[in-house]
């Protein structure tokens, strides 16, 4: 297959041999790929940073055959996202976001919107000090939108009422008004502020999806709804979500 030029972000790294790594890249052109970074753990290696978790870089790759791993010839770091490695909280959130991207993006199936969302979320995660749950909720809900599984909360799924949607069915991904929700046992409460935030996240321009405010309690609830909806969509809970909960519990 020869030489390939692409840009991507490292969403997973595993030690390989005495001084190498096998990394997972989410790329613009190739979707998700596994890449061998030989000698990348050596102190003087030019690939030391470019093969680290969360690094976004331009890569010159080589692949000798259909079933062989990509190998890195050269790399140029675009954004290292170094602050993510310096905070336990940031590391936990970033690892969760990257794992979700890994579960969604497939090999030979580029998802540019998902890559852009991941990069923007990690950038803001580096900049903020306390707003992590809001970033998480936005990332989860926008991921559902990109995947074609966004919850429909514009109107009640039972009667079409548009103003008084007060409950959400995680399983169905739809909302219900007080009259209709009594016929559904799996619904959970949805107040006006959180519903408004969800609708904003799903319908705003991609550059503005983080531009809203919620109370701390409403933000935490948004985050909980986001992870439950996303887990339903994925069919299983991302393993890093359990670790994220442990870390955030330490902060409360």
Coordinates of N, CA and C in Angstrom, one line a residue:
X1 N 0.8 -1.2 0.0 CA 0.0 0.0 0.0 C 0.9 1.3 0.0
X2 N 2.1 1.2 0.5 CA 3.0 2.3 0.4 C 2.9 3.3 1.4
X3 N 3.3 4.6 1.1 CA 3.3 5.7 2.0 C 1.9 6.4 2.1
X4 N 1.4 6.7 3.3 CA 0.2 7.4 3.5 C 0.3 8.6 4.4
X5 N -0.2 9.7 4.0 CA -0.2 10.9 4.9 C -1.6 11.1 5.5
X6 N -1.6 11.3 6.8 CA -2.9 11.6 7.4 C -2.7 12.4 8.7
X7 N -3.8 12.8 9.3 CA -3.8 13.4 10.6 C -4.7 12.6 11.5
X8 N -4.3 12.5 12.8 CA -5.1 11.8 13.7 C -4.7 12.0 15.2
X9 N -5.6 11.5 16.1 CA -5.4 11.6 17.5 C -5.2 10.2 18.1
X10 N -4.2 10.1 19.0 CA -4.0 8.9 19.7 C -5.0 8.7 20.8
X11 N -5.8 7.6 20.7 CA -6.9 7.4 21.6 C -6.5 6.2 22.5
X12 N -5.5 5.5 22.2 CA -5.0 4.3 23.0 C -3.6 4.1 22.7
X13 N -2.8 3.7 23.8 CA -1.4 3.3 23.6 C -1.1 2.1 24.4
X14 N -0.3 1.1 23.8 CA 0.1 -0.1 24.5 C 1.5 -0.3 24.3
X15 N 2.3 -0.6 25.3 CA 3.7 -0.9 25.1 C 3.9 -2.1 24.2
X16 N 5.0 -2.0 23.4 CA 5.3 -3.0 22.5 C 6.8 -3.3 22.5
X17 N 7.2 -4.5 22.9 CA 8.6 -4.8 23.0 C 9.3 -4.0 24.1
X18 N 10.6 -3.7 23.9 CA 11.4 -3.0 24.9 C 11.2 -1.5 24.8
X19 N 10.9 -1.0 23.7 CA 10.9 0.5 23.5 C 9.9 1.0 22.5
X20 N 8.9 0.2 22.1 CA 7.9 0.7 21.1 C 6.5 0.8 21.7
X21 N 5.6 1.2 20.9 CA 4.2 1.3 21.2 C 3.4 0.8 20.0
X22 N 2.2 0.3 20.3 CA 1.2 0.1 19.4 C 0.1 1.1 19.8
X23 N -0.3 2.0 18.9 CA -1.2 3.0 19.2 C -2.5 2.9 18.3
X24 N -3.6 3.4 18.9 CA -4.8 3.5 18.1 C -5.0 4.9 17.7
X25 N -5.2 5.2 16.4 CA -5.4 6.5 15.9 C -6.8 6.7 15.4
X26 N -7.5 7.8 15.7 CA -8.7 8.1 15.0 C -8.3 9.2 14.0
X27 N -8.4 8.9 12.7 CA -7.8 9.7 11.6 C -8.9 10.4 10.8
X28 N -8.5 11.4 10.1 CA -9.4 12.1 9.2 C -9.8 11.2 8.0
X29 N -8.8 10.5 7.5 CA -9.0 9.8 6.2 C -9.2 8.3 6.3
X30 N -8.8 7.7 7.4 CA -8.8 6.2 7.4 C -9.7 5.6 8.5
X31 N -10.4 6.5 9.2 CA -11.2 6.0 10.4 C -10.2 5.6 11.5
X32 N -10.5 4.5 12.1 CA -9.7 4.0 13.3 C -8.7 3.0 12.8
X33 N -7.4 3.2 13.1 CA -6.4 2.3 12.7 C -5.4 2.0 13.9
X34 N -4.8 0.9 13.8 CA -3.7 0.5 14.7 C -2.4 0.7 14.1
X35 N -1.5 1.3 14.8 CA -0.2 1.8 14.2 C 1.0 1.3 15.1
X36 N 2.0 0.8 14.5 CA 3.2 0.5 15.3 C 4.2 1.7 15.3
X37 N 4.5 2.1 16.5 CA 5.5 3.2 16.6 C 6.8 2.6 17.2
X38 N 7.7 2.2 16.4 CA 8.9 1.5 16.8 C 9.8 2.5 17.5
X39 N 10.4 2.1 18.6 CA 11.4 2.9 19.4 C 10.9 4.2 19.9
X40 N 9.5 4.3 20.0 CA 8.9 5.6 20.4 C 9.0 5.9 21.8
X41 N 9.4 4.9 22.7 CA 9.5 5.2 24.1 C 10.9 5.6 24.5
X42 N 11.8 5.7 23.6 CA 13.2 6.1 23.8 C 13.2 7.6 24.0
X43 N 14.0 8.1 25.0 CA 14.0 9.5 25.3 C 14.4 10.4 24.1
X44 N 15.2 10.0 23.2 CA 15.6 10.8 22.1 C 14.7 10.6 20.8
X45 N 13.7 9.8 20.9 CA 12.9 9.5 19.8 C 12.1 10.6 19.3
X46 N 12.0 10.9 18.0 CA 11.2 11.9 17.5 C 9.7 11.6 17.6
X47 N 9.4 10.3 17.9 CA 8.0 9.9 18.0 C 7.5 9.8 19.5
X48 N 8.4 10.3 20.4 CA 8.0 10.1 21.8 C 6.7 10.8 22.1
X49 N 6.5 12.1 21.7 CA 5.3 12.8 22.0 C 4.2 12.4 21.0
X50 N 4.5 12.2 19.8 CA 3.5 12.0 18.8 C 2.8 10.6 18.9
X51 N 3.4 9.7 19.8 CA 2.8 8.4 20.0 C 2.2 8.3 21.4
X52 N 2.1 9.5 22.1 CA 1.5 9.5 23.4 C 0.0 9.6 23.4
X53 N -0.7 9.1 24.4 CA -2.1 9.2 24.5 C -2.5 10.7 24.4
X54 N -3.6 11.0 23.6 CA -4.2 12.3 23.4 C -3.5 13.2 22.4
X55 N -2.3 12.8 21.9 CA -1.6 13.7 21.0 C -2.3 13.7 19.6
X56 N -2.4 14.9 19.0 CA -3.0 15.0 17.7 C -1.8 15.5 16.8
X57 N -1.6 14.8 15.7 CA -0.4 15.0 14.9 C -0.7 14.7 13.5
X58 N 0.2 15.1 12.6 CA 0.3 14.7 11.2 C 1.2 13.5 11.1
X59 N 0.8 12.4 10.5 CA 1.6 11.2 10.4 C 1.9 10.8 9.0
X60 N 3.2 10.4 8.8 CA 3.5 9.7 7.6 C 3.6 8.2 7.9
X61 N 2.7 7.4 7.3 CA 2.6 6.0 7.7 C 3.0 5.2 6.5
X62 N 3.5 3.9 6.8 CA 3.8 3.0 5.8 C 3.1 1.7 6.1
X63 N 2.5 1.0 5.1 CA 1.9 -0.3 5.2 C 2.3 -1.1 4.1
X64 N 2.9 -2.3 4.4 CA 3.5 -3.1 3.4 C 2.4 -4.1 2.8
X65 N 1.4 -4.4 3.5 CA 0.4 -5.3 3.0 C -1.0 -5.1 3.6
X66 N -2.0 -5.8 3.1 CA -3.4 -5.6 3.5 C -3.5 -6.0 5.0
X67 N -2.8 -7.0 5.5 CA -3.0 -7.5 6.8 C -2.0 -7.0 7.8
X68 N -1.0 -6.2 7.3 CA 0.0 -5.8 8.2 C -0.4 -4.5 8.9
X69 N 0.3 -4.2 10.0 CA 0.1 -2.9 10.8 C 0.6 -1.7 10.0
X70 N 0.0 -0.6 10.2 CA 0.6 0.6 9.7 C 1.8 0.9 10.6
X71 N 2.9 1.5 10.1 CA 4.0 1.9 10.8 C 4.3 3.3 10.6
X72 N 4.7 4.0 11.7 CA 5.0 5.5 11.6 C 6.4 5.7 11.0
X73 N 6.5 6.4 9.9 CA 7.9 6.9 9.5 C 8.2 8.2 10.1
X74 N 7.3 9.1 10.1 CA 7.5 10.5 10.6 C 6.2 11.0 11.2
X75 N 6.4 12.0 12.1 CA 5.2 12.6 12.7 C 5.5 14.0 13.1
X76 N 4.5 14.9 12.9 CA 4.6 16.3 13.3 C 3.5 16.7 14.2
X77 N 3.8 17.0 15.5 CA 2.8 17.3 16.5 C 2.0 18.5 16.2
X78 N 0.7 18.4 16.2 CA -0.2 19.6 16.0 C -0.6 20.1 17.3
X79 N -1.1 19.2 18.2 CA -1.5 19.6 19.5 C -1.3 18.4 20.5
X80 N -0.5 18.6 21.5 CA -0.1 17.5 22.4 C -1.1 17.3 23.5
X81 N -2.0 18.3 23.8 CA -3.0 18.2 24.9 C -2.3 17.8 26.2
X82 N -1.1 18.4 26.5 CA -0.3 18.1 27.6 C -1.1 18.2 28.9
X83 N -2.0 19.3 29.1 CA -2.7 19.4 30.4 C -3.5 18.2 30.8
X84 N -3.9 17.4 29.8 CA -4.8 16.2 30.1 C -4.0 15.2 30.8
X85 N -2.7 15.2 30.7 CA -1.9 14.2 31.4 C -1.4 14.7 32.8
X86 N -1.7 15.9 33.1 CA -1.2 16.5 34.3 C -2.3 16.6 35.4
X87 N -3.5 16.2 35.2 CA -4.6 16.2 36.1 C -5.3 14.9 36.1
X88 N -5.6 14.3 37.2 CA -6.3 13.0 37.3 C -7.7 13.1 36.8
X89 N -8.4 14.2 37.1 CA -9.7 14.5 36.6 C -9.7 14.6 35.1
X90 N -8.8 15.4 34.5 CA -8.8 15.6 33.1 C -8.4 14.3 32.4
X91 N -7.5 13.6 32.9 CA -7.1 12.3 32.3 C -8.3 11.3 32.3
X92 N -9.1 11.3 33.3 CA -10.2 10.4 33.4 C -11.3 10.7 32.4
X93 N -11.6 12.0 32.3 CA -12.6 12.5 31.3 C -12.1 12.3 29.9
X94 N -10.9 12.6 29.6 CA -10.3 12.5 28.3 C -10.3 11.0 27.9
X95 N -9.9 10.1 28.8 CA -9.9 8.7 28.4 C -11.2 8.2 28.1
X96 N -12.3 8.7 28.8 CA -13.6 8.3 28.5 C -14.1 8.8 27.1
X97 N -13.8 10.0 26.8 CA -14.2 10.6 25.5 C -13.5 9.8 24.4
X98 N -12.2 9.5 24.6 CA -11.4 8.8 23.5 C -12.0 7.3 23.4
X99 N -12.3 6.7 24.5 CA -12.9 5.4 24.4 C -14.2 5.3 23.6
X100 N -15.1 6.3 23.9 CA -16.3 6.4 23.2 C -16.1 6.5 21.7
X101 N -15.1 7.4 21.3 CA -14.8 7.6 19.9 C -14.3 6.3 19.3
X102 N -13.5 5.6 20.0 CA -13.0 4.3 19.5 C -14.1 3.3 19.3
X103 N -15.1 3.3 20.1 CA -16.2 2.4 20.0 C -17.1 2.7 18.8
X104 N -17.1 4.0 18.4 CA -18.0 4.4 17.3 C -17.3 4.4 16.0
X105 N -16.1 5.0 15.9 CA -15.4 5.1 14.6 C -14.8 3.7 14.3
X106 N -15.0 3.3 13.0 CA -14.5 2.0 12.5 C -13.4 2.2 11.5
X107 N -12.6 1.1 11.3 CA -11.6 1.2 10.3 C -12.2 1.3 8.9
X108 N -11.5 2.2 8.1 CA -11.9 2.5 6.7 C -13.3 3.1 6.7
X109 N -13.7 3.8 7.8 CA -14.9 4.5 7.8 C -14.7 5.8 8.5
X110 N -14.1 6.8 7.8 CA -13.9 8.1 8.5 C -15.1 8.7 9.0
X111 N -15.0 9.3 10.2 CA -16.1 10.1 10.8 C -15.5 11.5 11.2
X112 N -15.4 12.4 10.2 CA -14.8 13.7 10.5 C -15.6 14.5 11.5
X113 N -16.9 14.4 11.6 CA -17.6 15.1 12.6 C -17.3 14.6 14.0
X114 N -17.2 13.3 14.1 CA -16.8 12.7 15.4 C -15.4 13.1 15.9
X115 N -14.5 13.1 14.9 CA -13.1 13.5 15.2 C -13.1 15.0 15.6
X116 N -13.8 15.9 14.9 CA -13.9 17.3 15.2 C -14.5 17.5 16.6
X117 N -15.5 16.8 16.9 CA -16.1 16.9 18.3 C -15.2 16.5 19.3
X118 N -14.5 15.4 19.1 CA -13.5 14.9 20.1 C -12.4 15.9 20.3
X119 N -11.8 16.5 19.3 CA -10.8 17.5 19.4 C -11.2 18.7 20.1
X120 N -12.4 19.2 19.7 CA -12.9 20.4 20.4 C -13.2 20.2 21.9
X121 N -13.7 19.0 22.2 CA -14.0 18.7 23.6 C -12.7 18.6 24.4
X122 N -11.7 18.0 23.9 CA -10.4 17.9 24.6 C -9.8 19.2 24.7
X123 N -9.9 20.1 23.7 CA -9.3 21.4 23.8 C -10.0 22.2 25.0
X124 N -11.3 22.2 25.1 CA -12.0 22.8 26.2 C -11.7 22.2 27.5
X125 N -11.5 20.9 27.5 CA -11.1 20.2 28.7 C -9.8 20.7 29.3
X126 N -8.9 21.0 28.4 CA -7.6 21.6 28.8 C -7.7 23.0 29.4
X127 N -8.8 23.7 29.0 CA -8.9 25.1 29.3 C -9.7 25.4 30.6
X128 N -10.7 24.5 30.8 CA -11.6 24.8 32.0 C -11.0 24.1 33.3
X129 N -11.5 24.6 34.4 CA -11.0 24.1 35.7 C -12.1 23.3 36.4
X130 N -13.4 23.6 36.1 CA -14.4 22.9 36.9 C -15.6 22.5 36.0
X131 N -15.6 22.7 34.8 CA -16.8 22.6 33.9 C -16.9 21.2 33.2
X132 N -16.2 20.2 33.8 CA -16.1 18.9 33.2 C -17.4 18.2 32.9
X133 N -18.4 18.2 33.9 CA -19.6 17.5 33.6 C -20.4 18.1 32.4
X134 N -20.3 19.4 32.2 CA -21.0 20.0 31.1 C -20.4 19.6 29.8
X135 N -19.1 19.5 29.7 CA -18.4 19.1 28.5 C -18.8 17.6 28.2
X136 N -18.9 16.8 29.3 CA -19.3 15.4 29.1 C -20.7 15.3 28.5
X137 N -21.6 16.0 29.1 CA -23.0 15.9 28.6 C -23.1 16.3 27.2
X138 N -22.4 17.4 26.8 CA -22.4 17.9 25.4 C -21.8 16.8 24.5
X139 N -20.7 16.3 24.9 CA -20.0 15.3 24.1 C -20.9 14.1 23.8
X140 N -21.5 13.6 24.9 CA -22.3 12.4 24.8 C -23.5 12.7 23.8
X141 N -24.2 13.8 24.1 CA -25.4 14.0 23.3 C -25.1 14.4 21.8
X142 N -24.0 15.1 21.6 CA -23.7 15.4 20.2 C -23.2 14.1 19.5
X143 N -22.5 13.2 20.2 CA -22.1 11.9 19.7 C -23.3 11.1 19.2
X144 N -24.4 11.2 20.0 CA -25.6 10.5 19.6 C -26.2 11.1 18.4
X145 N -26.1 12.4 18.3 CA -26.6 13.1 17.1 C -25.9 12.7 15.8
X146 N -24.5 12.7 15.9 CA -23.7 12.2 14.8 C -24.0 10.8 14.4
X147 N -24.3 10.0 15.4 CA -24.6 8.6 15.2 C -26.0 8.3 14.8
X148 N -26.8 9.3 14.6 CA -28.2 9.2 14.2 C -29.1 8.6 15.3
X149 N -28.8 8.8 16.6 CA -29.5 8.3 17.7 C -29.9 9.3 18.7
X150 N -30.0 10.6 18.3 CA -30.3 11.7 19.2 C -31.7 11.5 19.8
X151 N -31.9 11.8 21.1 CA -33.3 11.7 21.6 C -34.2 12.7 21.0
X152 N -35.5 12.4 20.8 CA -36.5 13.3 20.2 C -37.3 13.9 21.4
X153 N -37.0 15.1 21.7 CA -37.7 15.8 22.8 C -38.5 17.0 22.4
X154 N -38.6 17.2 21.1 CA -39.4 18.4 20.6 C -40.8 18.3 21.0
X155 N -41.4 17.1 20.9 CA -42.8 16.9 21.2 C -43.0 15.6 22.0
X156 N -44.1 15.5 22.6 CA -44.5 14.2 23.3 C -44.7 13.1 22.3
X157 N -44.0 12.0 22.5 CA -44.2 10.8 21.6 C -45.5 10.2 21.6
X158 N -46.3 10.5 22.7 CA -47.6 10.0 22.8 C -48.7 10.8 22.1
X159 N -48.7 12.1 22.4 CA -49.9 12.9 21.9 C -49.4 14.1 21.0
X160 N -48.1 14.3 20.9 CA -47.6 15.4 20.1 C -47.5 16.7 20.7
X161 N -47.9 16.8 22.0 CA -47.7 18.0 22.8 C -46.3 18.5 22.7
X162 N -46.1 19.8 22.5 CA -44.8 20.4 22.3 C -44.3 21.2 23.4
X163 N -45.1 21.6 24.3 CA -44.6 22.6 25.4 C -44.3 21.9 26.7
X164 N -44.9 20.8 27.0 CA -44.9 20.2 28.3 C -44.3 18.8 28.3
X165 N -43.1 18.6 27.8 CA -42.4 17.3 27.8 C -41.7 17.2 29.1
X166 N -42.1 16.3 30.0 CA -41.5 16.3 31.4 C -40.9 15.0 31.7
X167 N -40.8 14.1 30.8 CA -40.2 12.8 31.1 C -39.5 12.2 29.8
X168 N -38.5 11.4 30.1 CA -37.6 10.9 29.0 C -37.6 9.4 29.1
X169 N -37.8 8.7 28.0 CA -37.6 7.2 28.0 C -36.2 7.0 27.4
X170 N -35.3 6.5 28.3 CA -33.9 6.1 27.8 C -33.9 5.1 26.7
X171 N -34.8 4.1 26.9 CA -34.8 2.9 26.0 C -35.3 3.4 24.6
X172 N -36.4 4.2 24.6 CA -36.9 4.6 23.3 C -36.3 5.9 22.8
X173 N -35.7 6.7 23.6 CA -35.1 7.9 23.2 C -36.1 9.0 22.8
X174 N -37.2 9.0 23.5 CA -38.3 10.0 23.2 C -38.8 10.6 24.6
X175 N -39.5 11.7 24.4 CA -40.1 12.4 25.6 C -41.6 12.2 25.7
X176 N -42.1 12.4 26.9 CA -43.5 12.3 27.1 C -44.0 13.4 28.0
X177 N -45.3 13.8 27.8 CA -45.9 14.8 28.7 C -46.4 14.1 29.9
X178 N -46.9 14.8 30.9 CA -47.4 14.2 32.2 C -48.5 13.2 31.9
X179 N -49.4 13.5 31.0 CA -50.5 12.6 30.8 C -50.1 11.3 30.1
X180 N -49.2 11.3 29.2 CA -48.8 10.2 28.5 C -47.7 9.3 29.2
X181 N -46.9 10.0 30.1 CA -45.8 9.2 30.7 C -46.3 8.1 31.7
X182 N -47.6 8.2 32.1 CA -48.1 7.3 33.1 C -48.2 5.9 32.5
X183 N -48.3 5.8 31.2 CA -48.4 4.5 30.5 C -47.0 3.9 30.2
X184 N -45.9 4.6 30.6 CA -44.6 4.1 30.4 C -43.8 4.0 31.7
X185 N -43.4 2.8 32.1 CA -42.7 2.6 33.4 C -41.2 3.0 33.4
X186 N -40.6 3.1 32.2 CA -39.2 3.3 32.2 C -38.8 4.7 32.1
X187 N -39.7 5.7 32.2 CA -39.3 7.1 32.0 C -38.7 7.7 33.2
X188 N -37.9 8.7 33.0 CA -37.3 9.4 34.1 C -37.6 10.9 33.9
X189 N -37.6 11.6 35.1 CA -38.0 13.0 35.0 C -37.1 13.9 34.2
X190 N -37.7 14.9 33.6 CA -36.9 15.8 32.7 C -37.5 17.2 32.9
X191 N -36.7 18.1 33.6 CA -37.2 19.4 33.8 C -37.0 20.3 32.7
X192 N -37.6 21.5 32.7 CA -37.5 22.4 31.6 C -36.1 22.9 31.2
X193 N -35.3 23.2 32.3 CA -33.9 23.6 32.0 C -33.1 22.6 31.3
X194 N -33.2 21.4 31.8 CA -32.4 20.3 31.1 C -32.9 20.0 29.7
X195 N -34.2 19.9 29.6 CA -34.7 19.7 28.2 C -34.3 20.8 27.3
X196 N -34.3 22.1 27.7 CA -33.9 23.2 26.9 C -32.4 23.0 26.5
X197 N -31.6 22.6 27.4 CA -30.2 22.4 27.2 C -30.0 21.3 26.2
X198 N -30.7 20.2 26.3 CA -30.5 19.1 25.4 C -30.9 19.5 24.0
X199 N -32.0 20.2 23.8 CA -32.5 20.7 22.5 C -31.4 21.7 21.9
X200 N -30.9 22.5 22.7 CA -29.8 23.4 22.2 C -28.6 22.6 21.7
X201 N -28.1 21.7 22.5 CA -27.0 20.9 22.1 C -27.2 20.2 20.8
X202 N -28.4 19.7 20.6 CA -28.7 18.9 19.4 C -28.9 19.7 18.2
X203 N -29.4 21.0 18.4 CA -29.7 21.8 17.2 C -28.8 23.0 16.9
X204 N -27.9 23.3 17.8 CA -27.1 24.4 17.6 C -26.0 24.1 16.6
X205 N -25.4 25.2 16.0 CA -24.3 25.0 15.1 C -23.1 24.4 15.9
X206 N -22.3 23.5 15.2 CA -21.3 22.8 15.9 C -20.3 23.7 16.7
X207 N -20.1 24.9 16.2 CA -19.2 25.8 16.9 C -19.8 26.4 18.1
X208 N -21.1 26.3 18.4 CA -21.7 26.9 19.5 C -22.3 26.0 20.5
X209 N -22.0 24.7 20.4 CA -22.8 23.7 21.2 C -22.4 23.8 22.7
X210 N -21.3 24.4 23.0 CA -20.9 24.5 24.4 C -21.3 25.8 25.0
X211 N -21.9 26.7 24.2 CA -22.2 28.1 24.7 C -23.6 28.2 25.3
X212 N -23.7 27.6 26.5 CA -24.9 27.7 27.3 C -24.6 27.5 28.8
X213 N -25.5 27.9 29.6 CA -25.2 27.8 31.1 C -26.3 27.0 31.7
X214 N -26.0 26.2 32.7 CA -26.9 25.5 33.6 C -26.5 25.6 35.0
X215 N -27.4 25.4 35.9 CA -27.0 25.3 37.3 C -26.2 24.0 37.6
X216 N -25.4 24.0 38.6 CA -24.5 22.8 38.9 C -25.4 21.5 39.0
X217 N -26.5 21.6 39.6 CA -27.4 20.4 39.8 C -27.9 20.0 38.4
X218 N -28.4 20.9 37.6 CA -28.9 20.6 36.3 C -27.8 20.1 35.4
X219 N -26.6 20.6 35.5 CA -25.5 20.1 34.7 C -25.1 18.6 35.1
X220 N -25.1 18.3 36.3 CA -24.9 16.9 36.7 C -26.0 16.0 36.2
X221 N -27.2 16.5 36.2 CA -28.3 15.6 35.7 C -28.2 15.5 34.2
X222 N -27.8 16.5 33.5 CA -27.5 16.4 32.1 C -26.5 15.4 31.8
X223 N -25.4 15.4 32.6 CA -24.3 14.4 32.4 C -24.8 13.0 32.6
X224 N -25.7 12.8 33.6 CA -26.2 11.4 33.9 C -27.1 11.0 32.7
X225 N -28.0 11.8 32.2 CA -28.8 11.5 31.1 C -28.0 11.2 29.9
X226 N -26.9 12.0 29.6 CA -26.1 11.7 28.5 C -25.4 10.4 28.5
X227 N -24.9 10.0 29.6 CA -24.2 8.7 29.7 C -25.2 7.5 29.6
X228 N -26.4 7.7 30.1 CA -27.4 6.6 30.1 C -27.9 6.4 28.6
X229 N -28.1 7.5 27.9 CA -28.6 7.5 26.5 C -27.5 6.9 25.7
X230 N -26.2 7.3 25.9 CA -25.1 6.8 25.1 C -24.9 5.3 25.3
X231 N -25.0 4.9 26.6 CA -24.8 3.5 26.9 C -25.9 2.6 26.2
X232 N -27.1 3.2 26.2 CA -28.2 2.5 25.5 C -27.8 2.3 24.0
X233 N -27.3 3.4 23.4 CA -26.9 3.4 22.0 C -25.8 2.4 21.7
X234 N -24.8 2.4 22.6 CA -23.6 1.6 22.3 C -23.9 0.1 22.6
X235 N -24.9 -0.2 23.4 CA -25.2 -1.5 23.8 C -24.4 -2.0 25.0
X236 N -23.5 -1.2 25.5 CA -22.8 -1.6 26.7 C -22.1 -0.3 27.3
X237 N -21.8 -0.4 28.5 CA -21.1 0.8 29.2 C -19.7 0.8 28.9
X238 N -19.1 1.9 28.4 CA -17.7 2.0 28.2 C -16.9 1.7 29.5
X239 N -15.9 0.8 29.5 CA -15.2 0.5 30.8 C -14.6 1.7 31.5
X240 N -14.2 2.7 30.7 CA -13.6 3.9 31.4 C -14.6 4.7 32.2
X241 N -15.9 4.5 31.9 CA -17.0 5.3 32.6 C -16.9 4.9 34.1
X242 N -16.7 3.7 34.4 CA -16.6 3.2 35.8 C -15.5 3.9 36.5
X243 N -14.3 4.0 35.8 CA -13.1 4.7 36.4 C -13.4 6.2 36.6
X244 N -14.1 6.8 35.6 CA -14.4 8.2 35.7 C -15.3 8.4 36.9
X245 N -16.3 7.6 37.2 CA -17.1 7.7 38.3 C -16.3 7.7 39.6
X246 N -15.4 6.7 39.7 CA -14.5 6.6 40.9 C -13.7 7.9 41.1
X247 N -13.2 8.5 40.1 CA -12.4 9.7 40.2 C -13.3 10.9 40.6
X248 N -14.4 11.0 40.0 CA -15.3 12.1 40.3 C -15.9 12.0 41.7
X249 N -16.1 10.8 42.2 CA -16.6 10.5 43.6 C -15.5 11.0 44.6
X250 N -14.2 10.9 44.2 CA -13.2 11.3 45.1 C -13.2 12.8 45.3
X251 N -13.8 13.5 44.3 CA -13.8 15.0 44.4 C -15.0 15.6 45.1
X252 N -16.0 14.7 45.5 CA -17.2 15.2 46.1 C -17.1 15.1 47.6

